[in-house]
Amino acid sequence: MTAARAYDVETVRRDFPILSETVYGKPLVYLDNGASAQKPRQVVDALRHVYEKEYANVHRGVHRLSQLATEAMEAARDKVRGFINAGAAEEIIFVRGATEGINLVAASWGRRFLAPGDEVILTVMEHHSNIVPWQFLRDEKGIVIRVAPISDEGELLMDEYAKLFNPRTKLVAITHVSNALGTVTPIAEIIRVAHANGALALVDGCQAVPHMTVDVRTLDADFYVFSGHKLYGPTGIGVLYGKAALLDAMPPYQGGGEMISSVTFEKTTYADLPFKFEAGTPHIAGAIGLGAAVDYVASLGLDRIHAHETDVLAYATERMKALNDVRIFGTAREKAAILSFSIDAIHPHDAGTILDREGVAVRTGHHCAQPVMDRFGQPATIRASFGLYNTRAEVDRLIAAIGRVREIFG
Ligand SMILES: Cc1ncc(COP(=O)(O)O)c(C=O)c1O
């Protein structure tokens, strides 16, 4: 990692031109980072640089530009490797995002290695992208999905979790941080239990990598996925990390250019990792932009980012708790950057619309996590999700805007 510079949020904010925009004449307060984070100048500059200076298709051209683009893309892969401390760059598969990463594992590993009656353990707080691909396999292959419950605070009930294992359990697929509640799950412990039961572990790290240091080797995760756009990088690019031995044994997910070694009508042989899983022209600029995002986050230092965001979340939680018509969903002991709440009987969409008019961008709805909403008997919540550029002053703006919601609907 690059040497971390001192954390000064006002300086950091200047890296994000969009934060100086106004919405309905009010300075923007962007609290929808869980859905997608804004991009620093460093990432935008990297994208501009690719397209203006070194753009061509990769891995096949002998010409100079193709070599430059290939080098930049492979350098980005190595940055991502370092970012999550994977052992080798070949274990980093560039995909469209977390959704595609999970679908890849389900379609390739799941189809090849799961048999009817085999079991996959999910949790009730998974994002739909970590539910539906497994349902495809249930419908196609007759696998069984087991669902781990959570407490009223939004914490996994570890005793109940442990009871879900049996000799048919082949995989646990679990979020590292809940996008709807902010719960940080005890991922190291879960992976240990999964392995002790002869199962693999896939971790959905979408809401974790922007907020905390992740070390896939220390965790001993078998698969780890995340999306670039939530990590201050471009959309359309994400990462599937997999242990090389597992990826090697898995069949390709899609067929086409880039992923082959040789093709005849009689027989095709496949390329080595990581290219076996990267059919077609990849998102070249996206990968390079993700490399720039990783550099950016590393330059600030995830420890400093974590400390800053922990302070902002604690402050927001304290201020919310002081409002007696606000109910918070997700009060786990360990949380990251997410505050889900409702205001009395006011519909979250109505509240969100008023907050928007006050310049405060939040998410309202089920957050693509309907089962956990059902768990709390709540069709929707308002979600403020914080990023490395948010401040206590912005929390004050959110609280003031909630006052406005109350004036209008209360
Ligand atoms: C926990 C979690 N998993 C998966 C996803 C899906 O990410 P993407 O839409 O970038 O593939 C999200 C996005 O909100 C998420 O929060």
Coordinates of C-alpha atoms and ligand atoms in Angstrom, one line a residue:
M1 CA 0.0 0.0 0.0
T2 CA 1.0 3.6 -0.7
A3 CA 2.0 5.6 2.4
A4 CA -1.1 7.0 4.0
R5 CA -1.4 10.8 4.2
A6 CA -3.1 12.6 7.1
Y7 CA -6.9 12.3 7.0
D8 CA -8.4 15.7 6.5
V9 CA -12.0 15.3 5.3
E10 CA -12.2 18.9 3.9
T11 CA -9.1 18.2 1.7
V12 CA -10.6 14.8 0.8
R13 CA -13.8 16.4 -0.3
R14 CA -12.0 18.6 -2.8
D15 CA -11.1 15.5 -4.7
F16 CA -14.8 14.9 -5.5
P17 CA -16.0 17.7 -7.8
I18 CA -19.6 16.5 -7.6
L19 CA -19.7 17.3 -3.9
S20 CA -19.7 21.0 -4.7
E21 CA -22.9 20.7 -6.7
T22 CA -26.2 22.1 -5.4
V23 CA -29.6 20.3 -5.5
Y24 CA -32.7 22.5 -5.7
G25 CA -30.4 25.4 -4.7
K26 CA -29.1 23.6 -1.6
P27 CA -25.5 22.2 -1.2
L28 CA -25.6 18.5 -2.0
V29 CA -25.4 16.1 1.0
Y30 CA -24.7 12.7 -0.6
L31 CA -25.7 9.9 1.7
D32 CA -26.4 7.1 -0.9
N33 CA -22.9 5.7 -0.9
G34 CA -24.2 2.2 -0.3
A35 CA -25.9 2.3 -3.7
S36 CA -23.0 3.8 -5.5
A37 CA -20.1 6.1 -4.4
Q38 CA -19.0 9.3 -6.1
K39 CA -15.7 9.4 -8.0
P40 CA -12.6 11.3 -7.1
R41 CA -10.8 13.3 -9.7
Q42 CA -8.0 10.7 -9.6
V43 CA -10.3 8.1 -11.0
V44 CA -11.8 10.4 -13.6
D45 CA -8.3 11.5 -14.6
A46 CA -7.3 7.8 -15.0
L47 CA -10.3 7.2 -17.3
R48 CA -9.5 10.2 -19.3
H49 CA -5.8 9.2 -19.6
V50 CA -6.7 5.7 -20.9
Y51 CA -9.0 7.1 -23.6
E52 CA -6.8 10.0 -24.6
K53 CA -3.4 8.3 -24.3
E54 CA -3.3 4.6 -24.2
Y55 CA -6.5 3.0 -25.4
A56 CA -6.7 -0.1 -27.6
N57 CA -8.0 -3.6 -27.2
V58 CA -5.9 -5.7 -24.8
H59 CA -4.0 -9.0 -24.8
R60 CA -4.0 -9.5 -28.6
G61 CA -2.3 -6.5 -30.3
V62 CA 1.3 -6.4 -31.1
H63 CA 1.1 -2.6 -31.6
R64 CA 2.3 -0.2 -29.0
L65 CA -1.1 1.1 -27.8
S66 CA -2.4 -2.4 -27.3
Q67 CA 0.7 -3.2 -25.2
L68 CA 0.2 0.0 -23.1
A69 CA -3.4 -0.8 -22.5
T70 CA -2.6 -4.4 -21.6
E71 CA 0.1 -3.3 -19.2
A72 CA -2.2 -0.8 -17.5
M73 CA -5.0 -3.3 -17.2
E74 CA -2.8 -6.0 -15.8
A75 CA -1.2 -3.5 -13.4
A76 CA -4.7 -2.7 -12.2
R77 CA -5.3 -6.4 -11.6
D78 CA -2.2 -6.5 -9.5
K79 CA -3.3 -3.4 -7.5
V80 CA -6.6 -5.2 -6.7
R81 CA -4.7 -8.3 -5.7
G82 CA -2.7 -6.2 -3.3
F83 CA -5.8 -4.4 -2.0
I84 CA -7.4 -7.6 -0.8
N85 CA -4.0 -9.4 -0.3
A86 CA -4.8 -12.2 -2.7
G87 CA -1.8 -14.5 -3.3
A88 CA -1.7 -14.2 -7.1
A89 CA -3.1 -11.9 -9.8
E90 CA -4.5 -14.9 -11.6
E91 CA -7.0 -15.2 -8.7
I92 CA -8.5 -11.8 -9.6
I93 CA -11.2 -12.2 -12.2
F94 CA -12.6 -8.9 -13.6
V95 CA -16.4 -9.1 -13.8
R96 CA -19.2 -6.6 -14.2
G97 CA -19.8 -6.3 -10.5
A98 CA -20.6 -8.4 -7.4
T99 CA -23.8 -9.6 -9.0
E100 CA -21.9 -11.1 -11.9
G101 CA -19.2 -12.5 -9.6
I102 CA -21.8 -14.5 -7.6
N103 CA -23.6 -15.6 -10.7
L104 CA -20.3 -16.8 -12.1
V105 CA -19.6 -19.0 -9.0
A106 CA -23.2 -20.3 -9.0
A107 CA -23.2 -21.1 -12.7
S108 CA -19.7 -22.5 -12.9
W109 CA -18.8 -24.1 -9.6
G110 CA -22.5 -24.7 -8.6
R111 CA -23.4 -26.5 -11.8
R112 CA -20.3 -28.6 -11.8
F113 CA -19.9 -29.5 -8.2
L114 CA -23.4 -29.4 -6.6
A115 CA -25.7 -32.4 -6.8
P116 CA -29.4 -32.7 -6.0
G117 CA -29.9 -32.5 -2.2
D118 CA -26.6 -30.6 -1.6
E119 CA -27.1 -27.6 0.6
V120 CA -26.1 -23.9 0.5
I121 CA -26.4 -21.7 3.6
L122 CA -27.4 -18.1 3.1
T123 CA -28.5 -15.5 5.7
V124 CA -31.8 -13.6 5.9
M125 CA -29.9 -10.4 5.3
E126 CA -28.5 -11.2 1.9
H127 CA -28.8 -8.8 -1.0
H128 CA -31.0 -10.3 -3.8
S129 CA -27.8 -10.9 -5.8
N130 CA -26.7 -13.5 -3.2
I131 CA -30.1 -15.2 -3.2
V132 CA -31.5 -15.4 -6.7
P133 CA -28.4 -17.2 -8.3
W134 CA -28.8 -19.9 -5.7
Q135 CA -32.5 -20.2 -6.4
F136 CA -31.6 -20.8 -10.1
L137 CA -29.6 -23.8 -8.9
R138 CA -32.3 -24.9 -6.6
D139 CA -34.7 -24.9 -9.5
E140 CA -32.3 -26.4 -12.0
K141 CA -30.4 -29.0 -9.8
G142 CA -32.6 -29.5 -6.7
I143 CA -30.1 -28.0 -4.2
V144 CA -31.4 -27.0 -0.8
I145 CA -31.1 -23.4 0.5
R146 CA -30.9 -22.9 4.2
V147 CA -31.3 -19.5 5.7
A148 CA -29.6 -18.3 8.9
P149 CA -31.7 -16.1 11.1
I150 CA -30.7 -12.8 12.8
S151 CA -31.6 -11.1 16.2
D152 CA -33.8 -8.0 16.5
E153 CA -30.5 -6.1 16.5
G154 CA -29.6 -7.5 13.2
E155 CA -26.8 -9.8 14.4
L156 CA -26.4 -13.3 13.2
L157 CA -27.6 -15.9 15.7
M158 CA -24.4 -17.9 15.6
D159 CA -25.8 -20.9 17.6
E160 CA -28.7 -21.2 15.0
Y161 CA -26.2 -20.7 12.2
A162 CA -24.0 -23.6 13.4
K163 CA -27.1 -25.9 13.6
L164 CA -27.7 -25.4 9.8
F165 CA -24.6 -27.4 8.9
N166 CA -24.9 -31.1 8.0
P167 CA -22.9 -33.5 5.7
R168 CA -24.8 -32.1 2.7
T169 CA -23.6 -28.5 3.3
K170 CA -21.3 -27.5 0.4
L171 CA -21.2 -23.7 0.6
V172 CA -22.0 -20.8 2.8
A173 CA -22.6 -17.6 0.9
I174 CA -22.8 -14.5 3.2
T175 CA -22.5 -10.8 3.1
H176 CA -19.6 -9.2 4.9
V177 CA -21.6 -6.1 5.7
S178 CA -25.4 -6.0 5.4
N179 CA -26.4 -3.2 2.9
A180 CA -29.8 -2.9 4.6
L181 CA -28.7 -2.9 8.3
G182 CA -25.0 -2.1 8.3
T183 CA -24.3 -5.2 10.4
V184 CA -20.7 -6.4 10.1
T185 CA -20.9 -10.2 10.1
P186 CA -18.3 -12.3 12.0
I187 CA -16.9 -13.5 8.7
A188 CA -13.6 -15.0 10.0
E189 CA -15.6 -17.2 12.4
I190 CA -18.1 -18.2 9.8
I191 CA -15.4 -19.2 7.3
R192 CA -13.7 -21.3 10.0
V193 CA -17.0 -23.0 10.9
A194 CA -17.7 -23.6 7.2
H195 CA -14.3 -25.2 6.6
A196 CA -14.6 -27.3 9.8
N197 CA -17.8 -28.7 8.2
G198 CA -16.2 -29.4 4.9
A199 CA -18.0 -26.5 3.1
L200 CA -16.6 -23.6 1.1
A201 CA -17.3 -19.9 1.9
L202 CA -18.3 -17.2 -0.6
V203 CA -18.2 -13.7 0.9
D204 CA -20.1 -10.7 -0.6
G205 CA -17.8 -7.9 0.2
C206 CA -19.7 -5.1 -1.6
Q207 CA -20.4 -3.1 1.5
A208 CA -17.1 -4.0 3.2
V209 CA -14.2 -3.1 0.9
P210 CA -15.0 0.7 0.9
H211 CA -14.9 0.8 4.7
M212 CA -12.4 -1.7 6.2
T213 CA -9.2 -3.6 5.3
V214 CA -10.0 -7.0 3.8
D215 CA -7.4 -9.7 3.7
V216 CA -8.8 -12.7 1.8
R217 CA -5.8 -14.9 2.8
T218 CA -6.0 -14.2 6.5
L219 CA -9.8 -14.7 6.3
D220 CA -9.2 -17.9 4.2
A221 CA -12.2 -16.9 2.0
D222 CA -12.7 -19.3 -0.9
F223 CA -14.5 -16.7 -3.0
Y224 CA -14.8 -12.9 -2.3
V225 CA -16.7 -10.5 -4.6
F226 CA -17.2 -6.8 -4.8
S227 CA -18.2 -4.0 -7.1
G228 CA -15.9 -1.2 -8.3
H229 CA -18.6 1.5 -8.3
K230 CA -19.1 1.3 -4.5
L231 CA -15.4 1.7 -4.0
Y232 CA -15.2 5.1 -5.7
G233 CA -14.4 3.4 -9.0
P234 CA -16.3 3.1 -12.3
T235 CA -19.5 1.3 -12.9
G236 CA -19.5 -1.9 -14.9
I237 CA -16.4 -3.4 -13.3
G238 CA -16.0 -5.6 -10.2
V239 CA -14.0 -8.4 -8.9
L240 CA -14.4 -12.1 -8.2
Y241 CA -11.5 -13.4 -6.1
G242 CA -11.2 -17.2 -5.9
K243 CA -8.6 -19.5 -4.7
A244 CA -6.6 -20.6 -7.7
A245 CA -7.2 -24.3 -7.1
L246 CA -10.9 -23.8 -7.1
L247 CA -11.0 -21.5 -10.1
D248 CA -8.7 -24.0 -12.0
A249 CA -11.2 -26.8 -11.4
M250 CA -14.2 -24.7 -12.5
P251 CA -15.5 -24.8 -16.1
P252 CA -15.7 -21.5 -18.0
Y253 CA -18.8 -19.4 -17.4
Q254 CA -19.1 -17.8 -20.8
G255 CA -17.5 -18.7 -24.1
G256 CA -15.9 -16.4 -26.7
G257 CA -12.7 -14.5 -27.5
E258 CA -10.0 -14.0 -24.8
M259 CA -11.0 -17.1 -22.9
I260 CA -9.6 -19.7 -25.3
S261 CA -6.3 -21.2 -26.0
S262 CA -7.2 -22.8 -29.3
V263 CA -10.5 -23.4 -31.2
T264 CA -11.4 -25.9 -33.8
F265 CA -14.9 -27.0 -34.6
E266 CA -14.0 -30.4 -33.1
K267 CA -12.4 -29.1 -29.9
T268 CA -11.7 -26.0 -27.9
T269 CA -9.1 -25.6 -25.2
Y270 CA -9.3 -22.8 -22.7
A271 CA -6.9 -20.1 -21.6
D272 CA -5.3 -20.1 -18.2
L273 CA -6.6 -18.1 -15.2
P274 CA -7.8 -15.4 -15.0
F275 CA -8.6 -15.2 -18.7
K276 CA -10.6 -18.4 -18.8
F277 CA -13.4 -16.5 -17.0
E278 CA -13.1 -13.2 -19.0
A279 CA -14.7 -14.0 -22.3
G280 CA -14.9 -11.1 -24.8
T281 CA -13.4 -7.7 -24.7
P282 CA -13.2 -6.7 -21.1
H283 CA -14.0 -3.4 -19.5
I284 CA -10.5 -2.1 -20.1
A285 CA -10.9 1.5 -18.9
G286 CA -13.1 0.3 -16.1
A287 CA -10.4 -2.1 -14.8
I288 CA -7.8 0.7 -15.0
G289 CA -10.2 3.1 -13.3
L290 CA -10.7 0.5 -10.5
G291 CA -7.0 0.4 -10.1
A292 CA -6.9 4.1 -9.7
A293 CA -9.7 3.9 -7.1
V294 CA -7.8 1.3 -5.2
D295 CA -4.7 3.5 -5.2
Y296 CA -6.9 6.4 -4.0
V297 CA -8.4 4.6 -1.1
A298 CA -5.0 3.2 -0.2
S299 CA -3.4 6.6 -0.3
L300 CA -5.9 7.8 2.3
G301 CA -5.5 4.6 4.3
L302 CA -8.4 2.3 5.1
D303 CA -7.6 2.5 8.8
R304 CA -8.1 6.3 8.7
I305 CA -11.2 6.0 6.5
H306 CA -12.6 3.5 9.0
A307 CA -11.9 5.7 12.0
H308 CA -13.5 8.7 10.2
E309 CA -16.6 6.8 9.1
T310 CA -17.0 5.2 12.5
D311 CA -17.1 8.7 14.1
V312 CA -19.7 9.9 11.5
L313 CA -21.9 6.9 12.0
A314 CA -21.7 7.1 15.8
Y315 CA -22.6 10.8 15.7
A316 CA -25.5 10.1 13.3
T317 CA -26.8 7.2 15.4
E318 CA -26.6 9.3 18.5
R319 CA -28.5 12.2 16.9
M320 CA -31.1 9.8 15.4
K321 CA -31.7 8.1 18.8
A322 CA -32.6 11.5 20.2
L323 CA -35.5 11.8 17.8
N324 CA -38.3 9.9 19.5
D325 CA -40.3 9.4 16.3
V326 CA -37.4 7.7 14.5
R327 CA -36.9 3.9 14.5
I328 CA -33.5 2.5 13.6
F329 CA -33.2 -0.8 11.9
G330 CA -29.9 -2.5 12.6
T331 CA -28.3 -1.9 16.0
A332 CA -25.6 -4.5 15.9
R333 CA -22.6 -4.0 18.0
E334 CA -20.4 -4.0 15.0
K335 CA -21.7 -1.8 12.1
A336 CA -20.3 -0.1 9.1
A337 CA -21.4 3.2 7.6
I338 CA -25.1 2.4 7.2
L339 CA -28.1 3.8 9.1
S340 CA -31.5 2.5 8.1
F341 CA -34.5 4.1 9.7
S342 CA -38.2 5.1 9.5
I343 CA -39.9 8.2 10.7
D344 CA -43.1 7.4 12.6
A345 CA -45.8 6.3 10.1
I346 CA -44.4 8.5 7.3
H347 CA -43.8 6.4 4.1
P348 CA -40.1 6.2 3.4
H349 CA -40.6 7.3 -0.2
D350 CA -42.4 10.5 0.9
A351 CA -39.7 11.2 3.5
G352 CA -37.0 10.6 0.8
T353 CA -38.7 13.0 -1.5
I354 CA -38.7 15.8 1.1
L355 CA -35.1 15.0 2.1
D356 CA -34.1 15.3 -1.6
R357 CA -35.8 18.8 -1.7
E358 CA -33.5 19.7 1.2
G359 CA -30.5 18.6 -0.8
V360 CA -30.0 15.3 1.1
A361 CA -29.7 12.2 -1.1
V362 CA -30.7 9.0 0.7
R363 CA -32.0 5.6 -0.5
T364 CA -35.6 4.6 0.3
G365 CA -37.1 1.2 -0.4
H366 CA -36.3 -2.4 0.3
H367 CA -32.6 -2.0 -0.7
C368 CA -32.7 -5.2 -2.8
A369 CA -33.0 -7.2 0.4
Q370 CA -36.6 -8.0 0.7
P371 CA -36.2 -11.0 3.1
V372 CA -34.6 -8.8 5.8
M373 CA -37.3 -6.2 5.4
D374 CA -39.9 -8.9 5.9
R375 CA -37.9 -10.0 9.0
F376 CA -38.6 -6.6 10.5
G377 CA -42.2 -6.4 9.1
Q378 CA -41.2 -3.3 7.1
P379 CA -41.7 -2.9 3.4
A380 CA -39.1 -0.2 3.1
T381 CA -36.7 2.0 5.1
I382 CA -34.8 5.2 4.6
R383 CA -31.1 4.5 4.4
A384 CA -28.3 7.0 5.0
S385 CA -25.1 5.3 3.9
F386 CA -21.8 7.2 4.6
G387 CA -18.6 7.4 2.6
L388 CA -15.1 8.7 3.2
Y389 CA -16.1 12.2 2.4
N390 CA -19.2 12.6 4.7
T391 CA -19.0 14.9 7.7
R392 CA -20.8 15.5 11.0
A393 CA -22.1 18.8 9.5
E394 CA -23.8 16.7 6.8
V395 CA -25.4 14.6 9.5
D396 CA -26.7 17.8 11.0
R397 CA -28.2 18.7 7.6
L398 CA -29.9 15.2 7.5
I399 CA -31.4 15.7 11.0
A400 CA -32.6 19.2 10.1
A401 CA -34.1 17.8 6.9
I402 CA -35.9 15.1 8.9
G403 CA -37.4 18.0 10.9
R404 CA -38.7 19.4 7.6
V405 CA -40.3 16.0 6.8
R406 CA -42.1 16.1 10.1
E407 CA -43.3 19.6 9.5
I408 CA -44.9 18.6 6.2
F409 CA -46.3 15.1 7.1
G410 CA -46.3 15.2 10.9
Ligands
LIG1 C1 -24.3 -6.3 -0.2 C2 -24.5 -6.2 -1.6 N1 -24.3 -7.2 -2.5 C3 -24.4 -7.1 -3.8 C4 -24.8 -6.0 -4.4 C5 -24.9 -5.9 -5.9 O1 -23.9 -5.1 -6.4 P1 -23.9 -4.7 -8.0 O2 -25.3 -4.2 -8.3 O3 -22.9 -3.7 -8.1 O4 -23.6 -6.0 -8.7 C6 -25.0 -4.8 -3.6 C7 -25.4 -3.6 -4.2 O5 -26.2 -2.8 -3.6 C8 -24.9 -4.9 -2.2 O6 -25.1 -3.9 -1.4

